[in-house]
């Protein structure tokens, strides 16, 4: 696909180099259109080297080729990263005073904007109105994230990570924005049950599959809330994120947020037991040569959700996950179907974790079983697998 990357004059322009690289590495043909001010922050030589194409900024050279129209017509997708407040205003108003804005007014391609600016400017009424106007015209505006800004300050307004811009732009181009208006609650990671002030009983869950699901659902337009249980990964891109450590934390957060979701996804390793009386201090071996831990069973959170649903208190589609140690796909399917029946959930997504496979990996292979649809298998990166799971869930939401 032919992608035009526009760059406007803000400090985040240096990150556009990684956006260009992300698109070229995904096999796309990239042309870069910086504004004159963007070139104060990043050099044309860098942009030409990364895009493998000449970079042009001037509206008034090569006039005979009517280049703004040629560029507008040949582009399949235009991505402006970063987009400044001034650029958003001029684009929303229809001012075409540079090559990039001329191209944008002439193109029929899909347009993605990734604004970056100081918090005060992003929250200014005029910026909000411009963003709303552009969104109403079908432009995808990727929300800036919270974090360190150019000066000493921190707040919303930072350009999202280049990989996120690339991923969201490609998903948008592929018209996968099909979950708009749906609310997903994703519970991911693994609980830790305290033994004493410094020790715990934990598990190997990394939370990667859950975050990939949250990314994929949010890329497809869903409103996503994440409950992240001891997930040691960057969560700053999620607007609604709550952190949890123990079974009790997850139970409390579920009570607060389950009712608001349309779909609850639980790719979480939740402890089946907790230590009955964890010590508030550190246990010392010299004082306690042997240690007996008495464990009490935790209730099953999925079963509690299903019970609330059957009493009419909840209406969500409930999706449980099952990490199974099995010999083959047949045994995986048997265990998944047993879990579907015993837990009473709508869907079980099962994977084989024998030999530790899948836990910290970026790839996965899952089997989905449900009483409402046929069994399906998805294999690939955790993000690709997530899209398979979401396709399956989408079909259930539509028929239920
Ligand atoms: N789960 C839960 N509450 C628990 C334990 C697990 O809601 N106390 C959820 C998990 O988040 C997951 C699903 O149940 O979505 C399956 O978890 P798993 O550990 O595979 O199943 P268990 O019910 O614990 O069964 P077993 O360990 O015997 O396989």
GROMACS .gro file of C-alpha atoms and ligand atoms in nm:
model
  429
    1UNK     CA    1   0.000   0.000   0.000
    2UNK     CA    2   0.114   0.357  -0.061
    3UNK     CA    3   0.132   0.553   0.263
    4UNK     CA    4   0.196   0.925   0.291
    5UNK     CA    5   0.344   1.019   0.627
    6UNK     CA    6   0.287   1.386   0.711
    7UNK     CA    7   0.501   1.543   0.982
    8UNK     CA    8   0.420   1.877   1.143
    9UNK     CA    9   0.639   2.104   1.355
   10UNK     CA   10   0.653   1.968   1.708
   11UNK     CA   11   0.930   1.810   1.915
   12UNK     CA   12   0.770   1.465   1.875
   13UNK     CA   13   0.865   1.488   1.504
   14UNK     CA   14   1.180   1.292   1.589
   15UNK     CA   15   0.959   0.989   1.663
   16UNK     CA   16   0.818   0.999   1.310
   17UNK     CA   17   1.140   0.827   1.200
   18UNK     CA   18   1.023   0.512   1.381
   19UNK     CA   19   0.672   0.546   1.235
   20UNK     CA   20   0.820   0.554   0.882
   21UNK     CA   21   1.040   0.255   0.961
   22UNK     CA   22   0.739   0.064   1.101
   23UNK     CA   23   0.548   0.112   0.775
   24UNK     CA   24   0.841   0.026   0.546
   25UNK     CA   25   0.923  -0.284   0.751
   26UNK     CA   26   0.561  -0.394   0.712
   27UNK     CA   27   0.624  -0.382   0.335
   28UNK     CA   28   0.454  -0.054   0.249
   29UNK     CA   29   0.570   0.214   0.007
   30UNK     CA   30   0.618   0.533   0.212
   31UNK     CA   31   0.648   0.895   0.100
   32UNK     CA   32   0.712   1.161   0.360
   33UNK     CA   33   0.564   1.510   0.357
   34UNK     CA   34   0.709   1.721   0.636
   35UNK     CA   35   0.604   2.082   0.682
   36UNK     CA   36   0.877   2.349   0.678
   37UNK     CA   37   0.850   2.365   1.059
   38UNK     CA   38   0.881   1.987   1.093
   39UNK     CA   39   1.226   2.017   0.931
   40UNK     CA   40   1.337   2.229   1.229
   41UNK     CA   41   1.302   1.909   1.435
   42UNK     CA   42   1.408   1.631   1.195
   43UNK     CA   43   1.628   1.639   0.885
   44UNK     CA   44   1.508   1.563   0.532
   45UNK     CA   45   1.811   1.333   0.487
   46UNK     CA   46   1.690   1.106   0.768
   47UNK     CA   47   1.341   1.097   0.620
   48UNK     CA   48   1.469   1.018   0.270
   49UNK     CA   49   1.697   0.741   0.397
   50UNK     CA   50   1.421   0.576   0.600
   51UNK     CA   51   1.145   0.608   0.340
   52UNK     CA   52   1.368   0.534   0.036
   53UNK     CA   53   1.191   0.822  -0.138
   54UNK     CA   54   1.274   1.188  -0.205
   55UNK     CA   55   1.122   1.434   0.039
   56UNK     CA   56   0.946   1.744  -0.087
   57UNK     CA   57   0.813   2.031   0.121
   58UNK     CA   58   0.758   2.307  -0.128
   59UNK     CA   59   0.420   2.368  -0.286
   60UNK     CA   60   0.571   2.591  -0.553
   61UNK     CA   61   0.836   2.366  -0.710
   62UNK     CA   62   0.754   2.125  -0.994
   63UNK     CA   63   0.431   2.314  -1.039
   64UNK     CA   64   0.380   2.169  -1.389
   65UNK     CA   65   0.338   1.820  -1.239
   66UNK     CA   66   0.048   1.941  -1.018
   67UNK     CA   67   0.213   1.743  -0.745
   68UNK     CA   68  -0.036   1.802  -0.465
   69UNK     CA   69  -0.301   1.630  -0.677
   70UNK     CA   70  -0.067   1.351  -0.787
   71UNK     CA   71   0.037   1.283  -0.425
   72UNK     CA   72  -0.327   1.297  -0.310
   73UNK     CA   73  -0.439   1.051  -0.579
   74UNK     CA   74  -0.162   0.797  -0.536
   75UNK     CA   75  -0.195   0.768  -0.155
   76UNK     CA   76  -0.399   0.483  -0.004
   77UNK     CA   77  -0.351   0.611   0.350
   78UNK     CA   78  -0.227   0.941   0.496
   79UNK     CA   79  -0.085   0.938   0.849
   80UNK     CA   80   0.015   1.267   1.014
   81UNK     CA   81   0.240   1.210   1.317
   82UNK     CA   82   0.283   1.429   1.507
   83UNK     CA   83  -0.010   1.659   1.435
   84UNK     CA   84   0.021   1.996   1.611
   85UNK     CA   85  -0.270   2.204   1.747
   86UNK     CA   86  -0.217   2.458   1.469
   87UNK     CA   87  -0.226   2.186   1.202
   88UNK     CA   88  -0.549   2.037   1.346
   89UNK     CA   89  -0.708   2.381   1.336
   90UNK     CA   90  -0.605   2.454   0.979
   91UNK     CA   91  -0.708   2.108   0.855
   92UNK     CA   92  -1.046   2.128   1.033
   93UNK     CA   93  -1.109   2.470   0.881
   94UNK     CA   94  -0.995   2.375   0.531
   95UNK     CA   95  -0.697   2.606   0.510
   96UNK     CA   96  -0.449   2.477   0.253
   97UNK     CA   97  -0.137   2.687   0.297
   98UNK     CA   98   0.131   2.421   0.256
   99UNK     CA   99   0.189   2.109   0.050
  100UNK     CA  100   0.064   1.869   0.323
  101UNK     CA  101  -0.267   2.051   0.372
  102UNK     CA  102  -0.319   2.080  -0.005
  103UNK     CA  103  -0.274   1.704  -0.034
  104UNK     CA  104  -0.511   1.639   0.256
  105UNK     CA  105  -0.783   1.854   0.103
  106UNK     CA  106  -0.745   1.680  -0.231
  107UNK     CA  107  -0.713   1.318  -0.122
  108UNK     CA  108  -0.979   1.048  -0.102
  109UNK     CA  109  -0.746   0.828   0.106
  110UNK     CA  110  -0.820   0.735   0.466
  111UNK     CA  111  -0.658   0.977   0.709
  112UNK     CA  112  -0.506   0.910   1.050
  113UNK     CA  113  -0.382   1.187   1.280
  114UNK     CA  114  -0.164   1.140   1.588
  115UNK     CA  115  -0.171   1.469   1.778
  116UNK     CA  116   0.105   1.562   2.025
  117UNK     CA  117   0.119   1.883   2.225
  118UNK     CA  118   0.121   2.017   2.579
  119UNK     CA  119  -0.170   1.913   2.800
  120UNK     CA  120  -0.319   2.264   2.813
  121UNK     CA  121  -0.327   2.284   2.432
  122UNK     CA  122  -0.479   1.935   2.395
  123UNK     CA  123  -0.750   2.019   2.649
  124UNK     CA  124  -0.820   2.365   2.498
  125UNK     CA  125  -1.178   2.404   2.373
  126UNK     CA  126  -1.066   2.494   2.021
  127UNK     CA  127  -0.853   2.179   1.993
  128UNK     CA  128  -1.142   1.967   2.126
  129UNK     CA  129  -1.379   2.121   1.868
  130UNK     CA  130  -1.130   2.065   1.584
  131UNK     CA  131  -1.075   1.702   1.683
  132UNK     CA  132  -1.452   1.642   1.706
  133UNK     CA  133  -1.502   1.802   1.364
  134UNK     CA  134  -1.230   1.589   1.204
  135UNK     CA  135  -1.361   1.270   1.367
  136UNK     CA  136  -1.712   1.345   1.238
  137UNK     CA  137  -1.559   1.349   0.887
  138UNK     CA  138  -1.422   0.996   0.933
  139UNK     CA  139  -1.065   1.086   1.025
  140UNK     CA  140  -0.907   0.856   1.285
  141UNK     CA  141  -0.758   1.070   1.561
  142UNK     CA  142  -0.534   0.858   1.785
  143UNK     CA  143  -0.552   0.990   2.139
  144UNK     CA  144  -0.223   1.118   2.280
  145UNK     CA  145  -0.102   0.940   2.593
  146UNK     CA  146  -0.002   1.063   2.938
  147UNK     CA  147   0.364   1.090   3.021
  148UNK     CA  148   0.670   1.312   3.026
  149UNK     CA  149   0.631   1.616   2.797
  150UNK     CA  150   0.907   1.834   2.651
  151UNK     CA  151   0.975   2.037   2.964
  152UNK     CA  152   0.974   1.926   3.324
  153UNK     CA  153   0.600   1.863   3.310
  154UNK     CA  154   0.403   1.542   3.275
  155UNK     CA  155   0.047   1.497   3.149
  156UNK     CA  156  -0.166   1.398   2.855
  157UNK     CA  157  -0.034   1.512   2.517
  158UNK     CA  158   0.257   1.276   2.446
  159UNK     CA  159   0.272   1.107   2.107
  160UNK     CA  160   0.182   0.737   2.146
  161UNK     CA  161   0.460   0.489   2.078
  162UNK     CA  162   0.538   0.461   1.701
  163UNK     CA  163   0.444   0.089   1.696
  164UNK     CA  164   0.100   0.181   1.828
  165UNK     CA  165   0.055   0.448   1.558
  166UNK     CA  166   0.158   0.198   1.290
  167UNK     CA  167  -0.070  -0.076   1.424
  168UNK     CA  168  -0.374   0.147   1.469
  169UNK     CA  169  -0.328   0.306   1.126
  170UNK     CA  170  -0.311  -0.032   0.950
  171UNK     CA  171  -0.612  -0.166   1.145
  172UNK     CA  172  -0.805   0.149   1.048
  173UNK     CA  173  -0.708   0.110   0.682
  174UNK     CA  174  -0.829  -0.250   0.690
  175UNK     CA  175  -1.166  -0.118   0.815
  176UNK     CA  176  -1.144  -0.322   1.130
  177UNK     CA  177  -1.304  -0.053   1.342
  178UNK     CA  178  -1.603  -0.279   1.405
  179UNK     CA  179  -1.634  -0.278   1.784
  180UNK     CA  180  -1.724   0.090   1.830
  181UNK     CA  181  -1.968   0.136   2.118
  182UNK     CA  182  -1.882  -0.200   2.279
  183UNK     CA  183  -1.729  -0.207   2.626
  184UNK     CA  184  -1.469  -0.474   2.705
  185UNK     CA  185  -1.331  -0.554   3.048
  186UNK     CA  186  -1.001  -0.744   3.026
  187UNK     CA  187  -0.861  -0.903   3.342
  188UNK     CA  188  -0.502  -1.014   3.285
  189UNK     CA  189  -0.183  -1.122   3.464
  190UNK     CA  190  -0.140  -1.343   3.766
  191UNK     CA  191  -0.224  -1.299   4.134
  192UNK     CA  192   0.020  -1.313   4.423
  193UNK     CA  193  -0.093  -1.438   4.760
  194UNK     CA  194   0.119  -1.311   5.048
  195UNK     CA  195   0.306  -1.555   5.272
  196UNK     CA  196   0.470  -1.277   5.474
  197UNK     CA  197   0.574  -0.914   5.423
  198UNK     CA  198   0.809  -1.000   5.134
  199UNK     CA  199   0.714  -1.346   5.002
  200UNK     CA  200   0.423  -1.466   4.800
  201UNK     CA  201   0.274  -1.760   4.611
  202UNK     CA  202   0.257  -1.657   4.246
  203UNK     CA  203   0.245  -1.797   3.894
  204UNK     CA  204   0.406  -1.759   3.552
  205UNK     CA  205   0.143  -1.549   3.377
  206UNK     CA  206   0.297  -1.248   3.198
  207UNK     CA  207  -0.029  -1.075   3.107
  208UNK     CA  208   0.085  -1.046   2.742
  209UNK     CA  209  -0.216  -1.223   2.589
  210UNK     CA  210  -0.455  -1.003   2.788
  211UNK     CA  211  -0.280  -0.681   2.687
  212UNK     CA  212  -0.280  -0.797   2.324
  213UNK     CA  213  -0.657  -0.851   2.355
  214UNK     CA  214  -0.698  -0.505   2.508
  215UNK     CA  215  -0.488  -0.355   2.225
  216UNK     CA  216  -0.680  -0.537   1.954
  217UNK     CA  217  -1.022  -0.447   2.101
  218UNK     CA  218  -0.921  -0.084   2.142
  219UNK     CA  219  -0.776  -0.075   1.786
  220UNK     CA  220  -1.115  -0.202   1.665
  221UNK     CA  221  -1.287   0.090   1.837
  222UNK     CA  222  -1.404  -0.074   2.161
  223UNK     CA  223  -1.398   0.106   2.493
  224UNK     CA  224  -1.157  -0.106   2.696
  225UNK     CA  225  -1.099  -0.129   3.071
  226UNK     CA  226  -0.800  -0.332   3.191
  227UNK     CA  227  -0.749  -0.493   3.530
  228UNK     CA  228  -0.375  -0.565   3.527
  229UNK     CA  229  -0.259  -0.812   3.792
  230UNK     CA  230   0.116  -0.784   3.857
  231UNK     CA  231   0.179  -0.713   3.487
  232UNK     CA  232   0.536  -0.587   3.447
  233UNK     CA  233   0.468  -0.427   3.108
  234UNK     CA  234   0.396  -0.071   2.999
  235UNK     CA  235   0.029   0.012   3.059
  236UNK     CA  236   0.042   0.386   2.984
  237UNK     CA  237  -0.146   0.352   2.653
  238UNK     CA  238  -0.462   0.234   2.830
  239UNK     CA  239  -0.694   0.507   2.950
  240UNK     CA  240  -0.893   0.289   3.191
  241UNK     CA  241  -0.650   0.069   3.376
  242UNK     CA  242  -0.660  -0.061   3.733
  243UNK     CA  243  -0.380  -0.255   3.896
  244UNK     CA  244  -0.427  -0.549   4.129
  245UNK     CA  245  -0.198  -0.779   4.324
  246UNK     CA  246  -0.402  -1.043   4.503
  247UNK     CA  247  -0.719  -1.241   4.454
  248UNK     CA  248  -0.896  -0.999   4.693
  249UNK     CA  249  -0.794  -0.695   4.479
  250UNK     CA  250  -0.930  -0.860   4.163
  251UNK     CA  251  -1.254  -0.957   4.335
  252UNK     CA  252  -1.307  -0.598   4.451
  253UNK     CA  253  -1.226  -0.446   4.110
  254UNK     CA  254  -1.458  -0.692   3.935
  255UNK     CA  255  -1.740  -0.594   4.169
  256UNK     CA  256  -1.688  -0.230   4.064
  257UNK     CA  257  -1.641  -0.272   3.691
  258UNK     CA  258  -1.811  -0.592   3.570
  259UNK     CA  259  -2.160  -0.449   3.541
  260UNK     CA  260  -2.047  -0.170   3.309
  261UNK     CA  261  -1.899  -0.402   3.042
  262UNK     CA  262  -2.062  -0.577   2.746
  263UNK     CA  263  -1.793  -0.846   2.739
  264UNK     CA  264  -1.572  -0.973   3.023
  265UNK     CA  265  -1.249  -1.145   2.920
  266UNK     CA  266  -1.052  -1.328   3.191
  267UNK     CA  267  -0.712  -1.439   3.055
  268UNK     CA  268  -0.589  -1.423   3.415
  269UNK     CA  269  -0.412  -1.674   3.636
  270UNK     CA  270  -0.604  -1.630   3.958
  271UNK     CA  271  -0.489  -1.819   4.262
  272UNK     CA  272  -0.718  -2.101   4.367
  273UNK     CA  273  -0.582  -2.076   4.724
  274UNK     CA  274  -0.456  -1.807   4.960
  275UNK     CA  275  -0.252  -1.829   5.280
  276UNK     CA  276  -0.494  -1.823   5.569
  277UNK     CA  277  -0.288  -1.604   5.801
  278UNK     CA  278  -0.007  -1.432   5.614
  279UNK     CA  279   0.256  -1.285   5.846
  280UNK     CA  280   0.271  -0.905   5.850
  281UNK     CA  281   0.645  -0.927   5.924
  282UNK     CA  282   0.923  -1.108   5.744
  283UNK     CA  283   0.952  -1.470   5.854
  284UNK     CA  284   1.309  -1.558   5.964
  285UNK     CA  285   1.441  -1.908   5.909
  286UNK     CA  286   1.650  -1.899   6.227
  287UNK     CA  287   1.340  -1.843   6.436
  288UNK     CA  288   1.125  -2.084   6.237
  289UNK     CA  289   1.320  -2.383   6.111
  290UNK     CA  290   1.006  -2.539   5.964
  291UNK     CA  291   0.714  -2.355   5.813
  292UNK     CA  292   0.362  -2.485   5.769
  293UNK     CA  293   0.139  -2.284   5.540
  294UNK     CA  294  -0.231  -2.336   5.571
  295UNK     CA  295  -0.407  -2.254   5.244
  296UNK     CA  296  -0.776  -2.183   5.206
  297UNK     CA  297  -0.960  -2.204   4.877
  298UNK     CA  298  -1.055  -1.883   4.694
  299UNK     CA  299  -1.397  -1.873   4.533
  300UNK     CA  300  -1.409  -1.894   4.155
  301UNK     CA  301  -1.460  -1.543   4.020
  302UNK     CA  302  -1.596  -1.660   3.685
  303UNK     CA  303  -1.853  -1.880   3.859
  304UNK     CA  304  -1.955  -1.581   4.073
  305UNK     CA  305  -2.002  -1.371   3.758
  306UNK     CA  306  -2.206  -1.648   3.595
  307UNK     CA  307  -2.424  -1.678   3.909
  308UNK     CA  308  -2.484  -1.301   3.906
  309UNK     CA  309  -2.572  -1.327   3.537
  310UNK     CA  310  -2.824  -1.607   3.591
  311UNK     CA  311  -2.990  -1.406   3.870
  312UNK     CA  312  -3.031  -1.120   3.622
  313UNK     CA  313  -2.781  -0.892   3.802
  314UNK     CA  314  -2.538  -0.907   3.506
  315UNK     CA  315  -2.590  -0.941   3.131
  316UNK     CA  316  -2.235  -0.966   3.000
  317UNK     CA  317  -2.086  -1.217   2.762
  318UNK     CA  318  -1.839  -1.397   2.992
  319UNK     CA  319  -1.521  -1.543   2.844
  320UNK     CA  320  -1.299  -1.769   3.055
  321UNK     CA  321  -0.950  -1.882   2.965
  322UNK     CA  322  -0.788  -2.214   3.041
  323UNK     CA  323  -0.414  -2.277   3.040
  324UNK     CA  324  -0.396  -2.658   3.026
  325UNK     CA  325  -0.109  -2.904   3.053
  326UNK     CA  326  -0.220  -3.163   2.796
  327UNK     CA  327  -0.072  -3.412   2.550
  328UNK     CA  328  -0.259  -3.301   2.239
  329UNK     CA  329  -0.548  -3.101   2.085
  330UNK     CA  330  -0.803  -3.374   2.163
  331UNK     CA  331  -0.725  -3.359   2.533
  332UNK     CA  332  -0.723  -2.978   2.515
  333UNK     CA  333  -1.073  -2.982   2.362
  334UNK     CA  334  -1.199  -3.226   2.629
  335UNK     CA  335  -1.064  -3.010   2.915
  336UNK     CA  336  -1.194  -2.689   2.755
  337UNK     CA  337  -1.544  -2.835   2.718
  338UNK     CA  338  -1.541  -2.960   3.078
  339UNK     CA  339  -1.443  -2.612   3.198
  340UNK     CA  340  -1.714  -2.455   2.979
  341UNK     CA  341  -1.972  -2.678   3.147
  342UNK     CA  342  -1.848  -2.654   3.507
  343UNK     CA  343  -1.800  -2.278   3.503
  344UNK     CA  344  -2.112  -2.207   3.297
  345UNK     CA  345  -1.936  -1.931   3.100
  346UNK     CA  346  -2.032  -1.839   2.743
  347UNK     CA  347  -1.690  -1.911   2.594
  348UNK     CA  348  -1.366  -2.084   2.696
  349UNK     CA  349  -1.041  -1.996   2.522
  350UNK     CA  350  -0.793  -2.277   2.592
  351UNK     CA  351  -0.425  -2.321   2.522
  352UNK     CA  352  -0.168  -2.590   2.585
  353UNK     CA  353   0.100  -2.469   2.826
  354UNK     CA  354   0.287  -2.798   2.867
  355UNK     CA  355   0.666  -2.740   2.878
  356UNK     CA  356   0.601  -2.376   2.973
  357UNK     CA  357   0.508  -2.287   2.614
  358UNK     CA  358   0.313  -1.964   2.559
  359UNK     CA  359   0.365  -1.799   2.902
  360UNK     CA  360   0.619  -1.526   2.827
  361UNK     CA  361   0.609  -1.578   2.453
  362UNK     CA  362   0.482  -1.332   2.190
  363UNK     CA  363   0.302  -1.614   2.007
  364UNK     CA  364   0.015  -1.836   2.104
  365UNK     CA  365  -0.223  -2.099   1.974
  366UNK     CA  366  -0.574  -2.120   2.118
  367UNK     CA  367  -0.882  -2.336   2.087
  368UNK     CA  368  -1.215  -2.159   2.140
  369UNK     CA  369  -1.520  -2.355   2.254
  370UNK     CA  370  -1.869  -2.234   2.329
  371UNK     CA  371  -2.224  -2.362   2.344
  372UNK     CA  372  -2.327  -2.106   2.085
  373UNK     CA  373  -2.077  -2.158   1.804
  374UNK     CA  374  -1.846  -2.419   1.654
  375UNK     CA  375  -1.494  -2.480   1.784
  376UNK     CA  376  -1.222  -2.263   1.631
  377UNK     CA  377  -0.843  -2.261   1.650
  378UNK     CA  378  -0.625  -1.952   1.606
  379UNK     CA  379  -0.244  -1.952   1.588
  380UNK     CA  380  -0.005  -1.660   1.545
  381UNK     CA  381   0.123  -1.359   1.737
  382UNK     CA  382  -0.075  -1.284   2.052
  383UNK     CA  383  -0.217  -0.980   1.870
  384UNK     CA  384  -0.329  -1.191   1.570
  385UNK     CA  385  -0.475  -1.453   1.802
  386UNK     CA  386  -0.659  -1.171   1.985
  387UNK     CA  387  -0.822  -1.060   1.662
  388UNK     CA  388  -0.937  -1.419   1.603
  389UNK     CA  389  -1.087  -1.431   1.954
  390UNK     CA  390  -1.258  -1.093   1.895
  391UNK     CA  391  -1.402  -1.211   1.560
  392UNK     CA  392  -1.547  -1.514   1.738
  393UNK     CA  393  -1.690  -1.301   2.022
  394UNK     CA  394  -1.829  -1.048   1.777
  395UNK     CA  395  -2.027  -1.321   1.603
  396UNK     CA  396  -2.172  -1.426   1.941
  397UNK     CA  397  -2.266  -1.072   2.040
  398UNK     CA  398  -2.445  -1.033   1.709
  399UNK     CA  399  -2.646  -1.355   1.742
  400UNK     CA  400  -2.724  -1.328   2.116
  401LIG     N1  401  -1.057  -1.822   3.756
  401LIG     C1  402  -1.144  -1.751   3.837
  401LIG     N2  403  -1.133  -1.758   3.973
  401LIG     C2  404  -1.043  -1.837   4.030
  401LIG     C3  405  -0.956  -1.915   3.949
  401LIG     C4  406  -0.965  -1.906   3.811
  401LIG     O1  407  -1.228  -1.679   3.784
  401LIG     N3  408  -1.036  -1.842   4.162
  401LIG     C5  409  -1.070  -1.810   3.609
  401LIG     C6  410  -0.943  -1.775   3.537
  401LIG     O2  411  -0.924  -1.634   3.528
  401LIG     C7  412  -0.965  -1.835   3.399
  401LIG     C8  413  -1.052  -1.955   3.428
  401LIG     O3  414  -1.106  -1.935   3.559
  401LIG     O4  415  -1.034  -1.748   3.313
  401LIG     C9  416  -0.981  -2.086   3.426
  401LIG     O5  417  -0.874  -2.084   3.517
  401LIG     P1  418  -0.792  -2.216   3.548
  401LIG     O6  419  -0.689  -2.186   3.650
  401LIG     O7  420  -0.751  -2.279   3.418
  401LIG     O8  421  -0.908  -2.308   3.602
  401LIG     P2  422  -0.946  -2.357   3.743
  401LIG     O9  423  -1.091  -2.332   3.759
  401LIG    O10  424  -0.856  -2.301   3.847
  401LIG    O11  425  -0.928  -2.512   3.725
  401LIG     P3  426  -0.797  -2.602   3.734
  401LIG    O12  427  -0.688  -2.518   3.795
  401LIG    O13  428  -0.839  -2.715   3.817
  401LIG    O14  429  -0.769  -2.643   3.591
   0.00000   0.00000   0.00000
